[in-house]
GROMACS .gro file of C-alpha atoms in nm:
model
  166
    1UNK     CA    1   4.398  -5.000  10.629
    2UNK     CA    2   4.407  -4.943  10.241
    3UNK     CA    3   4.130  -4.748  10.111
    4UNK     CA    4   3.914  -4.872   9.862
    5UNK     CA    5   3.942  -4.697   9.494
    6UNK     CA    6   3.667  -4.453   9.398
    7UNK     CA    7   3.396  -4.604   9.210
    8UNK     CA    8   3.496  -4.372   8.911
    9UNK     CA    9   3.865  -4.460   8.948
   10UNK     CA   10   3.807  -4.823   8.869
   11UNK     CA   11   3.495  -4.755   8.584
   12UNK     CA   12   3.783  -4.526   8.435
   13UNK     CA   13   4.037  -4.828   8.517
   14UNK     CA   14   3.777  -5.067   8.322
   15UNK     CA   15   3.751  -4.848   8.022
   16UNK     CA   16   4.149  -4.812   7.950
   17UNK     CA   17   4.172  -5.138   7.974
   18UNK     CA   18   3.890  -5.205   7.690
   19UNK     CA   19   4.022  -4.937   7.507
   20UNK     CA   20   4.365  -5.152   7.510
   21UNK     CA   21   4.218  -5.498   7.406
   22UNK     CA   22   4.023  -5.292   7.119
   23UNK     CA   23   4.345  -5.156   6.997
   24UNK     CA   24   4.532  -5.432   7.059
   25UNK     CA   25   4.303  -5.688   6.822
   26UNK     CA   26   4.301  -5.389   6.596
   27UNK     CA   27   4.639  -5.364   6.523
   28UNK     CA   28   4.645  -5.790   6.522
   29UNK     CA   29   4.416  -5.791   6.315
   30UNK     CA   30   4.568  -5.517   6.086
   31UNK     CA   31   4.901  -5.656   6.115
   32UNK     CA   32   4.739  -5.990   5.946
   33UNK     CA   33   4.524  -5.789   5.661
   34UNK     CA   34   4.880  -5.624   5.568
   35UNK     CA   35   5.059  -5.979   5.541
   36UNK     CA   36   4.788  -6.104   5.339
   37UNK     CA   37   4.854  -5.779   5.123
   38UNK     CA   38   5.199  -5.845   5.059
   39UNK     CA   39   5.281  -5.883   4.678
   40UNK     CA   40   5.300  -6.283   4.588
   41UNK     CA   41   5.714  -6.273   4.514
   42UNK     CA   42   5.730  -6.629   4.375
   43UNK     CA   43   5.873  -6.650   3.973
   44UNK     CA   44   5.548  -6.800   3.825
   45UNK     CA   45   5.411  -6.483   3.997
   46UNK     CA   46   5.617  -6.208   3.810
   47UNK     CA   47   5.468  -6.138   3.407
   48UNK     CA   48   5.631  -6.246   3.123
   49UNK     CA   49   5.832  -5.929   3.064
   50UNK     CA   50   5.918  -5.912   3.439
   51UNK     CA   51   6.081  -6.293   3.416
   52UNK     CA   52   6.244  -6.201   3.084
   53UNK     CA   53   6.421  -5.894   3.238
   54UNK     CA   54   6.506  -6.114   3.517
   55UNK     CA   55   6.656  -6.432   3.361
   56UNK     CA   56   6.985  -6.452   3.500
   57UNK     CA   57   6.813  -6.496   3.859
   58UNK     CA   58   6.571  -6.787   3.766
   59UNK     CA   59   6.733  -7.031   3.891
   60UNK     CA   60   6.800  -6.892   4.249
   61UNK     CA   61   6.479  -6.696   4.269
   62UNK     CA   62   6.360  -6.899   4.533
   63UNK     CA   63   6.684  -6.892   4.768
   64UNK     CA   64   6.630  -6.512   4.738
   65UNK     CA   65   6.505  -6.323   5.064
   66UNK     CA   66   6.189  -6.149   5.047
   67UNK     CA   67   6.316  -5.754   5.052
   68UNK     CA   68   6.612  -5.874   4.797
   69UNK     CA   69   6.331  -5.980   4.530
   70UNK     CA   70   6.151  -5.664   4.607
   71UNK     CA   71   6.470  -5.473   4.478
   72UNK     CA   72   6.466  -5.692   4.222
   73UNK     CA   73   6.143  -5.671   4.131
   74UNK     CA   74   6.181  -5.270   4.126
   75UNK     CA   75   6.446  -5.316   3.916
   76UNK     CA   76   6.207  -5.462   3.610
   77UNK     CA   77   5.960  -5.224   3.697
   78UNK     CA   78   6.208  -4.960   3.597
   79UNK     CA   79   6.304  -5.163   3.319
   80UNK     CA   80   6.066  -5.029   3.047
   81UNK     CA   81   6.147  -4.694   3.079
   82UNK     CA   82   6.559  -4.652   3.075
   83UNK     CA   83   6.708  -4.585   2.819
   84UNK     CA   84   6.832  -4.852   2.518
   85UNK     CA   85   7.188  -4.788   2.710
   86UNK     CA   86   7.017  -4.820   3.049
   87UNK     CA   87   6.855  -5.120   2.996
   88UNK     CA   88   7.165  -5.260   2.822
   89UNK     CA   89   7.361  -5.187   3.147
   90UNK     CA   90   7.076  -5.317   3.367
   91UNK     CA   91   7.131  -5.658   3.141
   92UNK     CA   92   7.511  -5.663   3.191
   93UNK     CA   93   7.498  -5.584   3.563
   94UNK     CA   94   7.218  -5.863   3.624
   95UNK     CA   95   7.392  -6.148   3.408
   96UNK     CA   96   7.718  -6.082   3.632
   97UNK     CA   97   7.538  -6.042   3.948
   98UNK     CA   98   7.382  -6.382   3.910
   99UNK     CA   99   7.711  -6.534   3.817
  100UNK     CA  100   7.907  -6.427   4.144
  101UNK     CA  101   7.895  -6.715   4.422
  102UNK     CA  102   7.751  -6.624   4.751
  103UNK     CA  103   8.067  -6.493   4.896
  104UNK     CA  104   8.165  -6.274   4.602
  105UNK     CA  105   7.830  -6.124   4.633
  106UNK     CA  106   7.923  -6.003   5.011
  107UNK     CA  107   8.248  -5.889   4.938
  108UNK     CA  108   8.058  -5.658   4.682
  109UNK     CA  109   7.834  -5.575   4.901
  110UNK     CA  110   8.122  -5.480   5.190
  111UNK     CA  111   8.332  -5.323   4.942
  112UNK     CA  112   8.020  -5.096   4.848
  113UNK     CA  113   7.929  -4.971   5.207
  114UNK     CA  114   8.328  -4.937   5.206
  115UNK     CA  115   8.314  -4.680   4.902
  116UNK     CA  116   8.040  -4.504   5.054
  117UNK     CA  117   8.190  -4.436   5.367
  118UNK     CA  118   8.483  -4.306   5.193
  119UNK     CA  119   8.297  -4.057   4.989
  120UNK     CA  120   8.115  -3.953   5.287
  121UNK     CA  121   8.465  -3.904   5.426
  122UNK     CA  122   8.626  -3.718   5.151
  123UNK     CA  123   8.305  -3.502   5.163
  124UNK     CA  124   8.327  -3.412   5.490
  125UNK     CA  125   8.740  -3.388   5.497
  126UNK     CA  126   8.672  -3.123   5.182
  127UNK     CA  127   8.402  -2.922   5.363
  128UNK     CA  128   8.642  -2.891   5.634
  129UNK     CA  129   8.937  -2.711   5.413
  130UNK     CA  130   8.673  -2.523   5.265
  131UNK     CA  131   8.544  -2.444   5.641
  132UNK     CA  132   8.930  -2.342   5.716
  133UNK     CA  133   9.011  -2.153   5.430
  134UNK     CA  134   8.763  -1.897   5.510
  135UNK     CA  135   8.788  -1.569   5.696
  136UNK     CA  136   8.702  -1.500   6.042
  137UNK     CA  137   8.424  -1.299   5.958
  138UNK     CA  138   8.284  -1.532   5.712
  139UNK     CA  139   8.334  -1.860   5.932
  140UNK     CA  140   8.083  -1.571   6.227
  141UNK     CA  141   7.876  -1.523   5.942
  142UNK     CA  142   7.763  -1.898   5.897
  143UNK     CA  143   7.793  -1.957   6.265
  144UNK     CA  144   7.537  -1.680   6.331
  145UNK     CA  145   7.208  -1.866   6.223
  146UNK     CA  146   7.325  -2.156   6.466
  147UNK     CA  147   7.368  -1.916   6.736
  148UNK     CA  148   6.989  -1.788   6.680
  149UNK     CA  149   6.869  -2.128   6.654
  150UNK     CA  150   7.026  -2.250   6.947
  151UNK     CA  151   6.905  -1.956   7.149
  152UNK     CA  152   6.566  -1.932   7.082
  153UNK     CA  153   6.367  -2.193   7.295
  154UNK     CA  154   6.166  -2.451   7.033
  155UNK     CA  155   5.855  -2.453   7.348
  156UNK     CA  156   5.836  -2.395   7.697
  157UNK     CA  157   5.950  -2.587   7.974
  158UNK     CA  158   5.759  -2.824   8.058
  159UNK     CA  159   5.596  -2.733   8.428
  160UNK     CA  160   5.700  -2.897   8.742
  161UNK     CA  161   5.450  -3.176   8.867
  162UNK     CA  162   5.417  -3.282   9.235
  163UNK     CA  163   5.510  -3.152   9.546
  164UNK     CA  164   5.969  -3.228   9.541
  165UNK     CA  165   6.037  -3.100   9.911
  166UNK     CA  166   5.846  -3.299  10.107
   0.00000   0.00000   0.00000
């Protein structure tokens, strides 16, 4: 026959799960206060010298996803303080930006993550014949911190629970 929980077992049971529900309508309820927070990204929204700066993307403003406009909207914030050259640049690179169809704009977007990955490449492929150039000493010399780090426990092991040979 099963016993019956303690009496402070289940008040303790009772209380966790109040504890949830709080927390749970909390975070609901915070989740909703920080959606109604969210910056209105519609064009009538965006000032005068915001919609000026960002002309070129008028007319698919709307078709634009919400973290894209962000960017965008970062961009103009930015705006005011570049440079004459900057901002000039800024201008050139919106204009064609807004002119390349949907697919062009992905194969930009590939061919950038490409370039990326190659520098990261090169990088690494450089710090490697820079790595193999040097001397046996020096190559122990940078190897000795790791060793030290590696070595020396961050905390201590965590204790055994429970009773394993039963």
């Amino acid at each position: 026959m099963a016993e019956k929980a303690p009496l402070v077992s289940r008040r303790v049971w009772r209380l966790a799960r109040s504890v949830a529900f709080v927390l749970v309508a909390a975070f609901a309820a915070g989740a909703a206060q920080a959606k109604d927070q969210t910056p209105d990204l519609t064009w009538v929204a965006l000032d005068a010298s915001q919609r000026e700066i960002l002309a070129p993307l008028a007319d698919e403003w709307a078709r634009l996803d919400p973290d894209s406009r962000k960017r965008w909207l970062g961009v103009a914030l930015r705006y005011p303080k570049m440079t004459p050259i900057g901002q000039k640049r800024v201008n050139t690179r919106i204009g064609k930006w807004a002119a390349l169809t949907p697919q062009q704009r992905a194969e930009a977007r590939a061919r950038y993550k490409r370039m990326l990955q190659e520098r990261k490449m090169k990088r690494l492929q450089r710090d490697w014949q820079r790595y193999q150039a040097l001397s046996v000493e020096e190559r122990q010399a940078l190897a000795a911190p790791e060793k030290r780090k590696r070595n020396t426990p961050n905390s201590s092991p965590a204790p055994a629970t429970g009773n394993h040979a039963q």
